[in-house]
Amino acid sequence: IYDIAVARALQRHHFEQKKRDLELEKEREERKVLEDQPTPSETKTTNKDEDGFGSDFATDDEDDAHTSTLGRRDVSKPSIIEAAEAAAVKRLDENKKEVAAAEGSETPGDIAKVEEELVDTNDYTLTAQVYCNAGACCMKLNRFNDAVDRLSAAVHHNPSYDKAYYRRADCYWHLEQFSSCHGDLLKYQELGGILDAEHRRRKEVSKEKM
């Protein structure tokens, strides 16, 4: 189930990244269109007079030509930008439809099939025994924290390994983690284990100190 959640999260991340890429592409196209448009010239035509000095004023014909040119540019530029925007929006809509179709394509049968493929069929009994024995060695050396780590690994590989719960309860007792000790002793009994007098006493004391 964890792997399925991760796969779905990666899929959503992929779709969101694709959306961002399309938005960036839209911005680049708009910027390119604006950069390609010629800007109106702000320089004025200077005419030489008879004395050789330049004039800062354009002629009436030149003003008319300049005004006509600006008019043509103002008409053409919005149409190009609108066309680019429409194309980008169309691609974004197509991508949204793609995402919606992909998200809705998962049927209960598909999910069940994925879950079946993710089921681990390996036998970890021997692995659990190795970790449990390693935990027992750590207990002999009074390294109870290390023992808890190894016994927890044994339980992880074999959740019905009663001896691992029994030994880990002893470690928790020495570490004065009474709530965990009580829980492991209960689990040991649920799995069919029988507590001796000392461990029955520890169970009661642990319950009082929780």
Short mmCIF file of C-alpha atoms in Angstrom, two decimals:
data_model
loop_
_atom_site.label_atom_id
_atom_site.label_comp_id
_atom_site.label_asym_id
_atom_site.label_seq_id
_atom_site.Cartn_x
_atom_site.Cartn_y
_atom_site.Cartn_z
CA ILE A 1 0.00 0.00 0.00
CA TYR A 2 2.90 2.34 0.77
CA ASP A 3 4.42 1.65 -2.66
CA ILE A 4 1.06 2.38 -4.34
CA ALA A 5 0.82 5.70 -2.51
CA VAL A 6 4.36 6.58 -3.59
CA ALA A 7 3.58 5.65 -7.20
CA ARG A 8 0.48 7.81 -7.21
CA ALA A 9 2.37 10.72 -5.65
CA LEU A 10 5.05 10.43 -8.34
CA GLN A 11 2.35 10.34 -11.03
CA ARG A 12 0.69 13.49 -9.66
CA HIS A 13 4.11 15.17 -9.44
CA HIS A 14 4.75 14.30 -13.10
CA PHE A 15 1.43 15.81 -14.20
CA GLU A 16 1.96 18.98 -12.15
CA GLN A 17 5.46 19.35 -13.61
CA LYS A 18 4.01 19.01 -17.10
CA LYS A 19 1.48 21.75 -16.33
CA ARG A 20 4.22 24.07 -15.10
CA ASP A 21 6.27 23.35 -18.22
CA LEU A 22 3.33 24.31 -20.44
CA GLU A 23 2.77 27.55 -18.53
CA LEU A 24 6.46 28.43 -18.87
CA GLU A 25 6.29 27.64 -22.58
CA LYS A 26 3.31 29.98 -22.89
CA GLU A 27 5.22 32.78 -21.18
CA ARG A 28 8.25 32.23 -23.43
CA GLU A 29 6.10 32.40 -26.57
CA GLU A 30 4.45 35.63 -25.43
CA ARG A 31 7.84 37.14 -24.63
CA LYS A 32 9.24 36.03 -27.99
CA VAL A 33 6.30 37.57 -29.85
CA LEU A 34 6.77 40.85 -28.02
CA GLU A 35 10.52 40.86 -28.70
CA ASP A 36 9.99 40.15 -32.41
CA GLN A 37 7.70 43.14 -32.83
CA PRO A 38 9.57 46.23 -34.22
CA THR A 39 9.36 49.18 -31.86
CA PRO A 40 8.25 52.56 -33.23
CA SER A 41 11.19 54.72 -34.08
CA GLU A 42 11.50 57.70 -31.79
CA THR A 43 14.09 59.45 -33.84
CA LYS A 44 12.98 62.31 -35.95
CA THR A 45 14.20 62.92 -39.44
CA THR A 46 16.48 65.90 -39.57
CA ASN A 47 16.68 67.95 -42.70
CA LYS A 48 19.61 69.97 -43.77
CA ASP A 49 18.85 73.62 -44.43
CA GLU A 50 20.67 75.77 -46.83
CA ASP A 51 23.28 76.73 -44.19
CA GLY A 52 24.10 73.08 -43.41
CA PHE A 53 22.36 73.00 -39.96
CA GLY A 54 20.02 70.17 -39.14
CA SER A 55 16.35 70.66 -38.36
CA ASP A 56 14.78 68.94 -35.33
CA PHE A 57 11.35 68.88 -36.89
CA ALA A 58 10.00 66.34 -39.37
CA THR A 59 8.04 67.39 -42.40
CA ASP A 60 4.27 67.04 -42.54
CA ASP A 61 4.56 64.16 -45.04
CA GLU A 62 6.94 62.32 -42.74
CA ASP A 63 4.60 62.78 -39.74
CA ASP A 64 1.72 61.32 -41.76
CA ALA A 65 3.82 58.33 -42.83
CA HIS A 66 4.98 57.74 -39.24
CA THR A 67 1.40 57.89 -37.91
CA SER A 68 0.23 55.46 -40.59
CA THR A 69 3.02 53.00 -39.68
CA LEU A 70 2.16 53.12 -35.97
CA GLY A 71 -1.46 52.46 -36.79
CA ARG A 72 -0.61 49.35 -38.78
CA ARG A 73 1.61 48.01 -35.96
CA ASP A 74 -0.99 48.56 -33.28
CA VAL A 75 -3.47 46.56 -35.33
CA SER A 76 -1.16 43.62 -36.12
CA LYS A 77 0.56 43.14 -32.75
CA PRO A 78 -2.50 42.23 -30.65
CA SER A 79 -3.63 39.68 -33.23
CA ILE A 80 -0.27 37.85 -33.11
CA ILE A 81 -0.24 37.83 -29.31
CA GLU A 82 -3.81 36.60 -29.14
CA ALA A 83 -3.00 33.78 -31.57
CA ALA A 84 -0.02 32.69 -29.44
CA GLU A 85 -2.12 32.84 -26.27
CA ALA A 86 -4.91 30.84 -27.88
CA ALA A 87 -2.45 28.13 -28.98
CA ALA A 88 -0.90 27.92 -25.50
CA VAL A 89 -4.32 27.78 -23.81
CA LYS A 90 -5.39 25.03 -26.21
CA ARG A 91 -2.33 22.96 -25.34
CA LEU A 92 -2.95 23.54 -21.62
CA ASP A 93 -6.57 22.39 -21.96
CA GLU A 94 -5.47 19.27 -23.82
CA ASN A 95 -2.98 18.51 -21.08
CA LYS A 96 -5.66 18.97 -18.40
CA LYS A 97 -7.89 16.50 -20.22
CA GLU A 98 -4.96 14.10 -20.41
CA VAL A 99 -4.36 14.41 -16.66
CA ALA A 100 -8.05 13.93 -15.84
CA ALA A 101 -8.24 10.86 -18.06
CA ALA A 102 -5.14 9.35 -16.43
CA GLU A 103 -6.37 10.05 -12.90
CA GLY A 104 -9.76 8.51 -13.63
CA SER A 105 -8.39 5.47 -15.43
CA GLU A 106 -7.66 3.53 -12.24
CA THR A 107 -10.37 0.95 -11.67
CA PRO A 108 -10.73 -1.23 -8.55
CA GLY A 109 -9.48 -4.13 -10.66
CA ASP A 110 -6.32 -2.23 -11.58
CA ILE A 111 -5.66 -1.33 -7.94
CA ALA A 112 -6.18 -4.92 -6.83
CA LYS A 113 -3.79 -6.10 -9.52
CA VAL A 114 -1.10 -3.66 -8.40
CA GLU A 115 -1.57 -4.65 -4.77
CA GLU A 116 -1.27 -8.30 -5.73
CA GLU A 117 1.97 -7.60 -7.57
CA LEU A 118 3.36 -5.77 -4.53
CA VAL A 119 2.68 -8.64 -2.12
CA ASP A 120 6.00 -10.06 -0.88
CA THR A 121 5.87 -13.85 -1.06
CA ASN A 122 9.37 -14.44 0.33
CA ASP A 123 9.82 -16.45 3.53
CA TYR A 124 11.72 -14.44 6.15
CA THR A 125 11.53 -17.00 8.96
CA LEU A 126 15.26 -17.67 8.96
CA THR A 127 16.03 -13.94 8.77
CA ALA A 128 13.83 -13.33 11.81
CA GLN A 129 15.62 -16.10 13.73
CA VAL A 130 19.01 -14.57 12.94
CA TYR A 131 17.90 -11.16 14.25
CA CYS A 132 16.36 -12.73 17.33
CA ASN A 133 19.58 -14.60 18.14
CA ALA A 134 21.58 -11.42 17.58
CA GLY A 135 19.26 -9.66 20.02
CA ALA A 136 19.83 -12.42 22.61
CA CYS A 137 23.61 -11.93 22.28
CA CYS A 138 23.22 -8.17 22.87
CA MET A 139 21.14 -8.92 25.97
CA LYS A 140 23.95 -11.08 27.36
CA LEU A 141 26.25 -8.06 26.98
CA ASN A 142 23.67 -5.77 28.63
CA ARG A 143 23.37 -3.79 25.40
CA PHE A 144 19.62 -3.54 25.67
CA ASN A 145 19.12 -0.72 23.14
CA ASP A 146 20.99 -2.71 20.49
CA ALA A 147 18.99 -5.77 21.46
CA VAL A 148 15.72 -3.88 20.98
CA ASP A 149 16.80 -2.85 17.47
CA ARG A 150 17.57 -6.42 16.46
CA LEU A 151 14.49 -7.92 18.08
CA SER A 152 12.34 -5.28 16.40
CA ALA A 153 13.87 -6.35 13.07
CA ALA A 154 12.95 -9.95 13.91
CA VAL A 155 9.35 -8.92 14.60
CA HIS A 156 9.29 -6.93 11.36
CA HIS A 157 10.31 -9.96 9.32
CA ASN A 158 8.01 -12.31 11.25
CA PRO A 159 5.16 -10.56 13.10
CA SER A 160 4.08 -13.84 14.73
CA TYR A 161 7.50 -14.60 16.26
CA ASP A 162 6.51 -14.91 19.93
CA LYS A 163 10.06 -15.41 21.27
CA ALA A 164 11.15 -12.06 19.81
CA TYR A 165 8.32 -10.28 21.69
CA TYR A 166 9.25 -12.14 24.89
CA ARG A 167 12.91 -11.12 24.71
CA ARG A 168 12.13 -7.58 23.68
CA ALA A 169 9.80 -7.26 26.69
CA ASP A 170 12.78 -8.15 28.90
CA CYS A 171 14.85 -5.44 27.23
CA TYR A 172 12.11 -2.85 27.75
CA TRP A 173 11.89 -3.89 31.39
CA HIS A 174 15.59 -3.21 31.95
CA LEU A 175 15.29 0.07 30.03
CA GLU A 176 12.30 1.00 32.24
CA GLN A 177 10.07 1.45 29.19
CA PHE A 178 7.12 -0.10 30.98
CA SER A 179 4.42 0.70 28.42
CA SER A 180 6.34 -1.12 25.67
CA CYS A 181 7.17 -3.96 28.05
CA HIS A 182 3.50 -4.43 28.91
CA GLY A 183 2.52 -4.35 25.23
CA ASP A 184 5.06 -7.01 24.23
CA LEU A 185 4.01 -9.31 27.07
CA LEU A 186 0.38 -8.99 25.98
CA LYS A 187 1.37 -9.76 22.39
CA TYR A 188 3.34 -12.79 23.56
CA GLN A 189 0.23 -14.12 25.32
CA GLU A 190 -1.96 -13.41 22.28
CA LEU A 191 0.38 -15.55 20.20
CA GLY A 192 -0.12 -18.46 22.62
CA GLY A 193 2.83 -17.88 24.96
CA ILE A 194 2.52 -18.67 28.68
CA LEU A 195 4.15 -16.29 31.19
CA ASP A 196 6.02 -17.58 34.19
CA ALA A 197 5.56 -16.06 37.65
CA GLU A 198 8.30 -13.45 37.18
CA HIS A 199 6.93 -12.21 33.89
CA ARG A 200 3.39 -12.13 35.22
CA ARG A 201 4.72 -9.88 37.98
CA ARG A 202 6.51 -7.69 35.46
CA LYS A 203 3.31 -7.41 33.45
CA GLU A 204 1.36 -6.19 36.46
CA VAL A 205 4.10 -3.74 37.55
CA SER A 206 4.43 -2.42 34.00
CA LYS A 207 0.69 -1.84 33.84
CA GLU A 208 0.79 0.15 37.08
CA LYS A 209 3.72 2.28 35.91
CA MET A 210 2.35 3.03 32.44
#
